[in-house]
Amino acid sequence: MRTVIFDLDGTLADTSGDLIAAANVCFREMGAGDLLDPVRDAGTALRGGRAMLRLGLSRLDRADEEATADRYYPVLLEAYADAIDVHTRLYPRAMEAVEALKSSGIGVGICTNKPEGLAETLMQRLGVRGAFGSLVGADTLTVRKPDPEPLFEAARRAGGHPERCILIGDSDTDRNTARAAGVPCVLVTFGPAGGDMAALEPEALMDDYADLPALAARLLG
């Protein structure tokens, strides 16, 4: 079976608001107040919890305090787990595209660098976990993206052949994962990660999920 594998944060859903809120819980515990802005800092949120902690600490002129970031990372994860779906929204037409792919005989799965448990919880809360044949997180295997093995595993668990998949993503990590796997990459242009997605030279750019079924048909053959 051919498969389309999706990144989660910034690709299927805008999770930045809840991630920023969790980081700000940490900064309030430090006595610094809310250091991150859900709009201005959305791109950093999608680079992970430690990236948010480092950014906030840099605004306190404490950018060299890696130990502080490590100490508060579990606090951030706990805060995020407690309020994982307050602001998070699926992107328009994402699930319609998923169902169209499945109707055409293409398997679908998720490969994310979010911890598997958090990713499972979020997809359940959003009511769409059952639509996907697989979910591989940062800690499902001993390696994570950009190593290609999580992508291959997501394809296998979705019932597909690892070499007959494409990866839908929003970052250089996704581009590098697909390149290492030797499969096509589609980068979305609407996520908060921003930047020039074209400069990453993916096989395709996607402005709207309505375009995905045609892109998948072309890239998967």
Short mmCIF file of C-alpha atoms in Angstrom, two decimals:
data_model
loop_
_atom_site.label_atom_id
_atom_site.label_comp_id
_atom_site.label_asym_id
_atom_site.label_seq_id
_atom_site.Cartn_x
_atom_site.Cartn_y
_atom_site.Cartn_z
CA MET A 1 0.00 0.00 0.00
CA ARG A 2 1.03 3.59 -0.65
CA THR A 3 0.94 5.82 2.42
CA VAL A 4 0.88 9.51 3.29
CA ILE A 5 2.55 10.20 6.64
CA PHE A 6 1.88 13.46 8.46
CA ASP A 7 3.88 15.46 10.94
CA LEU A 8 1.57 16.69 13.72
CA ASP A 9 2.56 20.05 15.23
CA GLY A 10 2.27 22.82 12.66
CA THR A 11 1.21 20.38 9.94
CA LEU A 12 -2.03 18.67 10.94
CA ALA A 13 -2.82 21.05 13.79
CA ASP A 14 -1.72 24.40 15.14
CA THR A 15 -0.63 23.38 18.63
CA SER A 16 1.44 26.48 19.33
CA GLY A 17 -1.02 28.20 21.67
CA ASP A 18 -1.14 25.34 24.15
CA LEU A 19 2.63 24.82 23.95
CA ILE A 20 3.29 28.51 24.68
CA ALA A 21 0.85 28.39 27.60
CA ALA A 22 2.72 25.43 29.08
CA ALA A 23 6.06 27.20 28.78
CA ASN A 24 4.63 30.27 30.47
CA VAL A 25 3.61 28.11 33.44
CA CYS A 26 7.32 27.45 33.91
CA PHE A 27 8.27 31.10 33.67
CA ARG A 28 5.61 32.05 36.19
CA GLU A 29 7.04 29.46 38.56
CA MET A 30 10.40 31.19 38.10
CA GLY A 31 8.74 34.45 39.11
CA ALA A 32 9.22 35.99 35.66
CA GLY A 33 5.63 36.09 34.41
CA ASP A 34 4.56 35.20 30.88
CA LEU A 35 7.67 35.62 28.75
CA LEU A 36 6.37 34.09 25.52
CA ASP A 37 3.69 35.46 23.22
CA PRO A 38 1.33 32.98 21.52
CA VAL A 39 1.49 34.86 18.21
CA ARG A 40 5.02 36.22 18.04
CA ASP A 41 6.63 33.06 19.40
CA ALA A 42 4.46 30.45 17.69
CA GLY A 43 7.29 29.32 15.45
CA THR A 44 9.54 28.60 18.41
CA ALA A 45 6.79 26.56 20.05
CA LEU A 46 6.86 24.11 17.18
CA ARG A 47 10.58 23.52 17.69
CA GLY A 48 9.87 21.91 21.06
CA GLY A 49 9.72 22.50 24.79
CA ARG A 50 13.40 23.14 25.36
CA ALA A 51 13.48 25.67 22.51
CA MET A 52 10.71 27.63 24.25
CA LEU A 53 12.48 27.46 27.60
CA ARG A 54 15.74 28.64 26.05
CA LEU A 55 13.99 31.56 24.33
CA GLY A 56 12.34 32.70 27.56
CA LEU A 57 15.58 32.38 29.51
CA SER A 58 17.37 34.43 26.85
CA ARG A 59 14.90 37.23 27.53
CA LEU A 60 16.03 37.10 31.14
CA ASP A 61 19.67 37.23 29.99
CA ARG A 62 20.02 33.66 31.19
CA ALA A 63 20.51 31.95 27.85
CA ASP A 64 23.47 29.94 29.17
CA GLU A 65 21.40 28.22 31.87
CA GLU A 66 20.87 24.90 30.11
CA ALA A 67 20.47 23.19 33.48
CA THR A 68 17.49 25.44 34.21
CA ALA A 69 15.87 24.44 30.93
CA ASP A 70 16.46 20.78 31.74
CA ARG A 71 15.00 21.19 35.23
CA TYR A 72 11.81 22.85 34.00
CA TYR A 73 11.25 20.61 30.99
CA PRO A 74 9.26 18.02 33.00
CA VAL A 75 7.21 20.87 34.49
CA LEU A 76 6.42 22.06 30.97
CA LEU A 77 5.36 18.57 29.87
CA GLU A 78 3.07 18.20 32.89
CA ALA A 79 1.47 21.60 32.28
CA TYR A 80 1.01 20.78 28.61
CA ALA A 81 -0.59 17.41 29.36
CA ASP A 82 -3.04 19.11 31.73
CA ALA A 83 -4.24 21.59 29.05
CA ILE A 84 -3.33 19.98 25.74
CA ASP A 85 -6.35 20.94 23.66
CA VAL A 86 -7.49 24.35 24.90
CA HIS A 87 -6.24 26.38 21.93
CA THR A 88 -5.18 23.65 19.49
CA ARG A 89 -7.09 23.44 16.22
CA LEU A 90 -6.83 21.16 13.20
CA TYR A 91 -6.04 23.02 10.02
CA PRO A 92 -8.97 23.64 7.65
CA ARG A 93 -9.81 20.72 5.36
CA ALA A 94 -7.09 18.50 6.87
CA MET A 95 -9.45 15.70 7.81
CA GLU A 96 -11.39 15.96 4.56
CA ALA A 97 -8.07 15.39 2.78
CA VAL A 98 -7.29 12.41 5.02
CA GLU A 99 -10.62 10.80 4.23
CA ALA A 100 -10.17 11.44 0.50
CA LEU A 101 -6.78 9.70 0.60
CA LYS A 102 -8.23 6.71 2.40
CA SER A 103 -11.09 6.52 -0.09
CA SER A 104 -8.56 6.28 -2.91
CA GLY A 105 -6.77 3.37 -1.24
CA ILE A 106 -3.90 5.31 0.32
CA GLY A 107 -2.98 4.62 3.94
CA VAL A 108 -2.41 7.47 6.39
CA GLY A 109 -0.29 7.78 9.53
CA ILE A 110 1.48 10.23 11.81
CA CYS A 111 5.20 10.63 12.52
CA THR A 112 5.91 13.32 15.11
CA ASN A 113 8.68 14.41 17.45
CA LYS A 114 6.07 14.98 20.16
CA PRO A 115 6.25 12.26 22.85
CA GLU A 116 3.97 9.42 21.80
CA GLY A 117 1.76 9.58 24.87
CA LEU A 118 1.07 13.28 24.43
CA ALA A 119 0.43 12.82 20.72
CA GLU A 120 -2.02 9.98 21.40
CA THR A 121 -3.83 12.06 24.02
CA LEU A 122 -4.09 15.07 21.72
CA MET A 123 -5.41 13.10 18.76
CA GLN A 124 -7.96 11.39 21.00
CA ARG A 125 -9.08 14.73 22.44
CA LEU A 126 -9.43 16.16 18.93
CA GLY A 127 -11.57 13.15 18.05
CA VAL A 128 -9.51 12.05 15.05
CA ARG A 129 -7.12 9.36 16.28
CA GLY A 130 -9.17 6.61 14.67
CA ALA A 131 -8.71 8.15 11.23
CA PHE A 132 -4.99 7.32 11.19
CA GLY A 133 -3.49 3.87 10.80
CA SER A 134 -0.39 4.66 12.83
CA LEU A 135 1.17 7.13 15.23
CA VAL A 136 4.92 7.12 15.85
CA GLY A 137 6.22 9.64 18.38
CA ALA A 138 9.59 10.90 19.54
CA ASP A 139 10.00 8.05 22.04
CA THR A 140 8.28 5.21 20.16
CA LEU A 141 11.64 4.03 18.84
CA THR A 142 15.18 4.65 20.03
CA VAL A 143 15.62 7.29 17.30
CA ARG A 144 13.52 10.24 16.18
CA LYS A 145 13.24 12.46 13.10
CA PRO A 146 15.32 13.35 11.10
CA ASP A 147 16.39 9.70 11.33
CA PRO A 148 14.25 8.00 8.67
CA GLU A 149 13.32 4.95 10.74
CA PRO A 150 10.31 6.57 12.53
CA LEU A 151 8.91 7.53 9.12
CA PHE A 152 9.43 3.98 7.83
CA GLU A 153 7.79 2.57 10.96
CA ALA A 154 4.80 4.89 10.61
CA ALA A 155 4.36 3.68 7.03
CA ARG A 156 4.64 0.02 8.04
CA ARG A 157 2.17 0.38 10.92
CA ALA A 158 -0.28 2.07 8.55
CA GLY A 159 -0.09 -1.01 6.30
CA GLY A 160 2.23 0.47 3.72
CA HIS A 161 5.62 -0.18 2.18
CA PRO A 162 8.25 2.18 3.66
CA GLU A 163 9.58 3.15 0.25
CA ARG A 164 6.13 4.01 -1.11
CA CYS A 165 5.27 6.90 1.19
CA ILE A 166 5.44 10.67 1.28
CA LEU A 167 5.91 12.91 4.31
CA ILE A 168 3.79 16.01 4.89
CA GLY A 169 5.56 18.47 7.17
CA ASP A 170 6.42 22.05 8.03
CA SER A 171 10.12 22.20 8.87
CA ASP A 172 13.68 21.43 7.91
CA THR A 173 13.44 18.40 10.21
CA ASP A 174 10.68 16.96 8.04
CA ARG A 175 12.55 17.82 4.86
CA ASN A 176 15.70 16.15 6.15
CA THR A 177 13.75 13.09 7.29
CA ALA A 178 12.23 12.59 3.86
CA ARG A 179 15.59 13.15 2.19
CA ALA A 180 17.24 10.56 4.43
CA ALA A 181 14.42 8.14 3.66
CA GLY A 182 14.64 8.74 -0.08
CA VAL A 183 10.94 9.65 -0.35
CA PRO A 184 9.10 12.81 -1.44
CA CYS A 185 8.33 15.62 0.99
CA VAL A 186 5.47 18.11 0.89
CA LEU A 187 5.85 21.19 3.09
CA VAL A 188 2.86 23.26 4.16
CA THR A 189 3.04 27.02 3.75
CA PHE A 190 0.36 27.95 6.31
CA GLY A 191 1.88 26.84 9.62
CA PRO A 192 3.26 29.17 12.29
CA ALA A 193 6.80 27.93 11.66
CA GLY A 194 6.95 30.51 8.88
CA GLY A 195 10.10 30.98 6.89
CA ASP A 196 10.73 30.23 3.28
CA MET A 197 9.58 26.64 2.78
CA ALA A 198 10.58 26.78 -0.88
CA ALA A 199 14.21 27.28 0.16
CA LEU A 200 14.15 23.77 1.67
CA GLU A 201 13.50 22.41 -1.83
CA PRO A 202 10.70 19.94 -1.08
CA GLU A 203 9.12 17.98 -3.90
CA ALA A 204 6.00 20.11 -3.43
CA LEU A 205 4.57 22.99 -1.42
CA MET A 206 0.98 22.94 -0.18
CA ASP A 207 -1.07 26.06 0.47
CA ASP A 208 -4.35 24.28 1.27
CA TYR A 209 -5.29 20.75 2.30
CA ALA A 210 -7.76 20.69 -0.57
CA ASP A 211 -4.72 20.25 -2.82
CA LEU A 212 -3.35 17.17 -1.04
CA PRO A 213 -5.18 14.34 -2.82
CA ALA A 214 -3.93 15.53 -6.22
CA LEU A 215 -0.39 16.07 -4.87
CA ALA A 216 -0.33 12.60 -3.33
CA ALA A 217 -1.54 10.98 -6.54
CA ARG A 218 1.21 12.72 -8.49
CA LEU A 219 4.03 12.01 -6.05
CA LEU A 220 3.07 8.42 -5.25
CA GLY A 221 2.32 7.48 -8.84
#
